PDB file of C-alpha atoms in Angstrom:
ATOM      1  CA  UNK A1214     -13.768 -37.949  38.654  1.00 56.00           C
ATOM      2  CA  UNK A1215     -14.161 -39.656  35.126  1.00 80.00           C
ATOM      3  CA  UNK A1216     -10.456 -39.924  34.482  1.00 95.00           C
ATOM      4  CA  UNK A1217      -7.912 -42.002  36.341  1.00 97.00           C
ATOM      5  CA  UNK A1218      -4.408 -40.476  35.492  1.00 97.00           C
ATOM      6  CA  UNK A1219      -1.541 -42.592  35.711  1.00 98.00           C
ATOM      7  CA  UNK A1220       1.727 -40.469  35.668  1.00 97.00           C
ATOM      8  CA  UNK A1221       4.847 -41.945  34.344  1.00 97.00           C
ATOM      9  CA  UNK A1222       6.759 -38.784  33.577  1.00 97.00           C
ATOM     10  CA  UNK A1223       6.800 -36.552  36.608  1.00 96.00           C
ATOM     11  CA  UNK A1224       6.722 -33.299  34.454  1.00 97.00           C
ATOM     12  CA  UNK A1225       2.845 -33.969  34.055  1.00 98.00           C
ATOM     13  CA  UNK A1226       2.532 -33.378  37.731  1.00 95.00           C
ATOM     14  CA  UNK A1227       3.889 -29.852  37.478  1.00 94.00           C
ATOM     15  CA  UNK A1228       1.821 -29.219  34.470  1.00 95.00           C
ATOM     16  CA  UNK A1229      -1.335 -29.898  36.608  1.00 96.00           C
ATOM     17  CA  UNK A1230      -2.662 -32.668  34.086  1.00 97.00           C
ATOM     18  CA  UNK A1231      -4.963 -34.374  36.528  1.00 97.00           C
ATOM     19  CA  UNK A1232      -7.042 -31.268  36.884  1.00 97.00           C
ATOM     20  CA  UNK A1233      -6.971 -30.265  33.210  1.00 97.00           C
ATOM     21  CA  UNK A1234      -7.910 -33.908  32.032  1.00 98.00           C
ATOM     22  CA  UNK A1235     -10.915 -33.894  34.705  1.00 97.00           C
ATOM     23  CA  UNK A1236     -11.965 -30.474  33.328  1.00 98.00           C
ATOM     24  CA  UNK A1237     -11.651 -31.257  29.862  1.00 98.00           C
ATOM     25  CA  UNK A1238     -13.264 -34.849  30.116  1.00 98.00           C
ATOM     26  CA  UNK A1239     -16.072 -33.379  32.149  1.00 97.00           C
ATOM     27  CA  UNK A1240     -16.781 -30.608  29.646  1.00 98.00           C
ATOM     28  CA  UNK A1241     -16.807 -33.077  26.770  1.00 98.00           C
ATOM     29  CA  UNK A1242     -18.999 -35.487  28.292  1.00 97.00           C
ATOM     30  CA  UNK A1243     -21.459 -32.955  29.497  1.00 97.00           C
ATOM     31  CA  UNK A1244     -21.539 -31.254  25.945  1.00 98.00           C
ATOM     32  CA  UNK A1245     -22.745 -34.289  24.700  1.00 97.00           C
ATOM     33  CA  UNK A1246     -25.385 -34.999  27.256  1.00 95.00           C
ATOM     34  CA  UNK A1247     -23.582 -37.752  29.153  1.00 95.00           C
ATOM     35  CA  UNK A1248     -23.302 -37.786  32.818  1.00 94.00           C
ATOM     36  CA  UNK A1249     -19.423 -37.553  33.663  1.00 95.00           C
ATOM     37  CA  UNK A1250     -19.844 -39.332  36.873  1.00 92.00           C
ATOM     38  CA  UNK A1251     -21.406 -42.270  35.054  1.00 93.00           C
ATOM     39  CA  UNK A1252     -18.039 -42.879  32.822  1.00 95.00           C
ATOM     40  CA  UNK A1253     -14.490 -43.849  33.394  1.00 96.00           C
ATOM     41  CA  UNK A1254     -11.327 -42.923  31.327  1.00 98.00           C
ATOM     42  CA  UNK A1255      -7.928 -43.998  32.057  1.00 98.00           C
ATOM     43  CA  UNK A1256      -5.115 -41.475  30.719  1.00 98.00           C
ATOM     44  CA  UNK A1257      -1.327 -42.422  30.822  1.00 98.00           C
ATOM     45  CA  UNK A1258       0.754 -39.383  31.070  1.00 98.00           C
ATOM     46  CA  UNK A1259       4.062 -40.365  29.593  1.00 98.00           C
ATOM     47  CA  UNK A1260       7.175 -38.998  27.335  1.00 98.00           C
ATOM     48  CA  UNK A1261       8.099 -39.366  23.783  1.00 98.00           C
ATOM     49  CA  UNK A1262       9.701 -42.520  24.123  1.00 98.00           C
ATOM     50  CA  UNK A1263       6.845 -44.313  25.804  1.00 98.00           C
ATOM     51  CA  UNK A1264       4.463 -42.744  23.137  1.00 98.00           C
ATOM     52  CA  UNK A1265       6.587 -43.746  20.258  1.00 98.00           C
ATOM     53  CA  UNK A1266       6.679 -47.297  21.446  1.00 98.00           C
ATOM     54  CA  UNK A1267       2.744 -47.374  21.878  1.00 98.00           C
ATOM     55  CA  UNK A1268       2.379 -45.728  18.393  1.00 98.00           C
ATOM     56  CA  UNK A1269       4.563 -48.586  16.806  1.00 98.00           C
ATOM     57  CA  UNK A1270       2.690 -51.253  18.655  1.00 97.00           C
ATOM     58  CA  UNK A1271      -0.817 -50.013  17.838  1.00 96.00           C
ATOM     59  CA  UNK A1272      -0.544 -48.237  14.858  1.00 96.00           C
ATOM     60  CA  UNK A1273       2.768 -49.465  13.086  1.00 96.00           C
ATOM     61  CA  UNK A1274       4.055 -45.749  13.442  1.00 96.00           C
ATOM     62  CA  UNK A1275       7.459 -45.814  15.431  1.00 94.00           C
ATOM     63  CA  UNK A1276       7.565 -42.359  16.289  1.00 97.00           C
ATOM     64  CA  UNK A1277       6.062 -39.942  18.865  1.00 98.00           C
ATOM     65  CA  UNK A1278       2.939 -38.348  18.620  1.00 98.00           C
ATOM     66  CA  UNK A1279       0.870 -35.901  20.978  1.00 98.00           C
ATOM     67  CA  UNK A1280      -2.035 -38.226  22.140  1.00 98.00           C
ATOM     68  CA  UNK A1281      -3.292 -41.651  21.333  1.00 98.00           C
ATOM     69  CA  UNK A1282      -6.762 -43.305  22.372  1.00 98.00           C
ATOM     70  CA  UNK A1283      -8.274 -46.703  22.414  1.00 98.00           C
ATOM     71  CA  UNK A1284     -11.886 -46.609  22.718  1.00 97.00           C
ATOM     72  CA  UNK A1285     -13.433 -49.602  24.608  1.00 95.00           C
ATOM     73  CA  UNK A1286     -16.363 -49.746  22.200  1.00 94.00           C
ATOM     74  CA  UNK A1287     -16.570 -48.699  18.416  1.00 95.00           C
ATOM     75  CA  UNK A1288     -19.317 -45.868  18.422  1.00 96.00           C
ATOM     76  CA  UNK A1289     -18.478 -44.682  15.197  1.00 95.00           C
ATOM     77  CA  UNK A1290     -21.186 -43.595  12.708  1.00 94.00           C
ATOM     78  CA  UNK A1291     -21.530 -45.672   9.454  1.00 93.00           C
ATOM     79  CA  UNK A1292     -22.605 -42.504   7.675  1.00 95.00           C
ATOM     80  CA  UNK A1293     -19.895 -39.646   6.840  1.00 94.00           C
ATOM     81  CA  UNK A1294     -20.377 -36.701   8.907  1.00 95.00           C
ATOM     82  CA  UNK A1295     -23.161 -38.241  11.062  1.00 96.00           C
ATOM     83  CA  UNK A1296     -22.841 -38.164  14.997  1.00 96.00           C
ATOM     84  CA  UNK A1297     -21.572 -41.268  16.586  1.00 97.00           C
ATOM     85  CA  UNK A1298     -23.645 -43.730  18.606  1.00 93.00           C
ATOM     86  CA  UNK A1299     -24.325 -42.587  22.296  1.00 91.00           C
ATOM     87  CA  UNK A1300     -22.872 -45.133  24.623  1.00 92.00           C
ATOM     88  CA  UNK A1301     -25.012 -47.091  27.074  1.00 85.00           C
ATOM     89  CA  UNK A1302     -23.756 -47.246  30.707  1.00 77.00           C
ATOM     90  CA  UNK A1303     -22.950 -50.578  31.828  1.00 75.00           C
ATOM     91  CA  UNK A1304     -21.510 -51.930  35.209  1.00 69.00           C
ATOM     92  CA  UNK A1305     -18.071 -50.839  33.780  1.00 75.00           C
ATOM     93  CA  UNK A1306     -18.882 -47.802  31.935  1.00 91.00           C
ATOM     94  CA  UNK A1307     -15.311 -47.573  30.760  1.00 95.00           C
ATOM     95  CA  UNK A1308     -14.907 -45.463  27.706  1.00 97.00           C
ATOM     96  CA  UNK A1309     -11.271 -46.350  26.997  1.00 97.00           C
ATOM     97  CA  UNK A1310      -7.841 -45.505  27.313  1.00 98.00           C
ATOM     98  CA  UNK A1311      -5.503 -42.236  26.497  1.00 98.00           C
ATOM     99  CA  UNK A1312      -2.115 -41.742  26.429  1.00 98.00           C
ATOM    100  CA  UNK A1313      -0.551 -38.172  26.152  1.00 98.00           C
ATOM    101  CA  UNK A1314       3.190 -37.469  25.577  1.00 98.00           C
ATOM    102  CA  UNK A1315       4.778 -34.377  27.280  1.00 98.00           C
ATOM    103  CA  UNK A1316       7.906 -33.615  25.025  1.00 98.00           C
ATOM    104  CA  UNK A1317       5.535 -33.394  21.780  1.00 98.00           C
ATOM    105  CA  UNK A1318       2.646 -31.608  23.608  1.00 98.00           C
ATOM    106  CA  UNK A1319       5.146 -28.883  25.049  1.00 98.00           C
ATOM    107  CA  UNK A1320       6.796 -28.526  21.525  1.00 98.00           C
ATOM    108  CA  UNK A1321       3.596 -28.251  19.875  1.00 97.00           C
ATOM    109  CA  UNK A1322       2.243 -25.667  22.296  1.00 97.00           C
ATOM    110  CA  UNK A1323       5.502 -23.677  22.033  1.00 97.00           C
ATOM    111  CA  UNK A1324       5.495 -23.519  18.226  1.00 96.00           C
ATOM    112  CA  UNK A1325       1.675 -22.688  18.115  1.00 94.00           C
ATOM    113  CA  UNK A1326       2.111 -19.925  20.713  1.00 94.00           C
ATOM    114  CA  UNK A1327      -0.413 -21.653  23.022  1.00 95.00           C
ATOM    115  CA  UNK A1328      -0.091 -22.346  26.727  1.00 96.00           C
ATOM    116  CA  UNK A1329       0.670 -25.839  27.719  1.00 97.00           C
ATOM    117  CA  UNK A1330      -2.495 -26.011  29.785  1.00 98.00           C
ATOM    118  CA  UNK A1331      -4.602 -24.778  26.688  1.00 98.00           C
ATOM    119  CA  UNK A1332      -3.033 -27.284  24.218  1.00 98.00           C
ATOM    120  CA  UNK A1333      -3.328 -30.181  26.745  1.00 98.00           C
ATOM    121  CA  UNK A1334      -7.101 -29.506  27.301  1.00 98.00           C
ATOM    122  CA  UNK A1335      -7.655 -29.615  23.583  1.00 98.00           C
ATOM    123  CA  UNK A1336      -5.825 -32.668  23.187  1.00 98.00           C
ATOM    124  CA  UNK A1337      -7.926 -34.331  26.139  1.00 98.00           C
ATOM    125  CA  UNK A1338     -11.240 -32.992  24.466  1.00 98.00           C
ATOM    126  CA  UNK A1339      -9.904 -34.523  21.142  1.00 98.00           C
ATOM    127  CA  UNK A1340      -8.964 -37.908  22.590  1.00 98.00           C
ATOM    128  CA  UNK A1341     -12.384 -38.114  24.467  1.00 98.00           C
ATOM    129  CA  UNK A1342     -14.123 -37.623  21.298  1.00 98.00           C
ATOM    130  CA  UNK A1343     -12.160 -40.427  19.790  1.00 98.00           C
ATOM    131  CA  UNK A1344     -13.287 -42.606  22.693  1.00 98.00           C
ATOM    132  CA  UNK A1345     -16.675 -41.518  21.830  1.00 97.00           C
ATOM    133  CA  UNK A1346     -16.643 -42.578  18.034  1.00 97.00           C
ATOM    134  CA  UNK A1347     -15.702 -39.139  16.621  1.00 98.00           C
ATOM    135  CA  UNK A1348     -12.901 -39.319  14.088  1.00 96.00           C
ATOM    136  CA  UNK A1349     -11.182 -37.227  11.270  1.00 95.00           C
ATOM    137  CA  UNK A1350     -10.026 -39.496   8.562  1.00 93.00           C
ATOM    138  CA  UNK A1351     -13.139 -38.837   6.211  1.00 94.00           C
ATOM    139  CA  UNK A1352     -13.518 -35.150   5.741  1.00 96.00           C
ATOM    140  CA  UNK A1353     -17.154 -34.778   6.910  1.00 96.00           C
ATOM    141  CA  UNK A1354     -16.247 -36.570  10.217  1.00 96.00           C
ATOM    142  CA  UNK A1355     -13.394 -34.247  10.323  1.00 96.00           C
ATOM    143  CA  UNK A1356     -15.540 -31.305  10.210  1.00 97.00           C
ATOM    144  CA  UNK A1357     -18.030 -32.580  12.653  1.00 98.00           C
ATOM    145  CA  UNK A1358     -15.224 -33.409  15.330  1.00 98.00           C
ATOM    146  CA  UNK A1359     -13.456 -30.034  14.766  1.00 97.00           C
ATOM    147  CA  UNK A1360     -16.621 -28.269  15.261  1.00 97.00           C
ATOM    148  CA  UNK A1361     -17.473 -30.188  18.311  1.00 98.00           C
ATOM    149  CA  UNK A1362     -14.071 -29.549  19.796  1.00 98.00           C
ATOM    150  CA  UNK A1363     -14.312 -25.825  19.321  1.00 98.00           C
ATOM    151  CA  UNK A1364     -17.643 -25.827  20.958  1.00 98.00           C
ATOM    152  CA  UNK A1365     -16.408 -27.404  23.894  1.00 98.00           C
ATOM    153  CA  UNK A1366     -13.236 -25.307  24.014  1.00 98.00           C
ATOM    154  CA  UNK A1367     -15.067 -22.397  23.810  1.00 97.00           C
ATOM    155  CA  UNK A1368     -17.063 -23.235  26.903  1.00 97.00           C
ATOM    156  CA  UNK A1369     -13.886 -23.663  28.829  1.00 98.00           C
ATOM    157  CA  UNK A1370     -12.331 -20.390  27.513  1.00 97.00           C
ATOM    158  CA  UNK A1371      -9.798 -22.052  25.197  1.00 97.00           C
ATOM    159  CA  UNK A1372      -9.564 -20.166  21.758  1.00 94.00           C
ATOM    160  CA  UNK A1373     -10.200 -22.165  18.593  1.00 94.00           C
ATOM    161  CA  UNK A1374      -7.147 -24.471  17.903  1.00 92.00           C
ATOM    162  CA  UNK A1375      -7.728 -24.551  14.342  1.00 90.00           C
ATOM    163  CA  UNK A1376      -7.471 -20.664  13.873  1.00 88.00           C
ATOM    164  CA  UNK A1377      -3.969 -20.379  15.266  1.00 65.00           C
TER     165      UNK A1377
END
């Protein structure tokens, strides 16, 4: 399995995060032509307090967020809207770390009228794409990232989260 999940908040256990994360990460890697079994991702399943501390430490934003990611390697494209570099597997084949907060995810899913499973699947796909160099800061990059997310989610039977 490409995702090693560390559960700090037991509510994630009941939400089936391990299976959702494995399915989302596998679909993302496969969509991009990467062998899911060749790569590893670490995912911290936490609550809002923990992710707020991480957000403060790493981004200077002392507030909770839904998901954070820390790529092991910068694969981002220099040209806006261009596809990121394809990672080369090495002995580690580690793509990076992700943290996801239960409280924010549950609130966002309810507000958007989504199932928790669909919202979490979207956020894991989103975070894995960040690990692979995708971003949404520049408009052309956001267009590419969102289109890629929608394609992957469609294959998983999850509706377009940008048309909610």
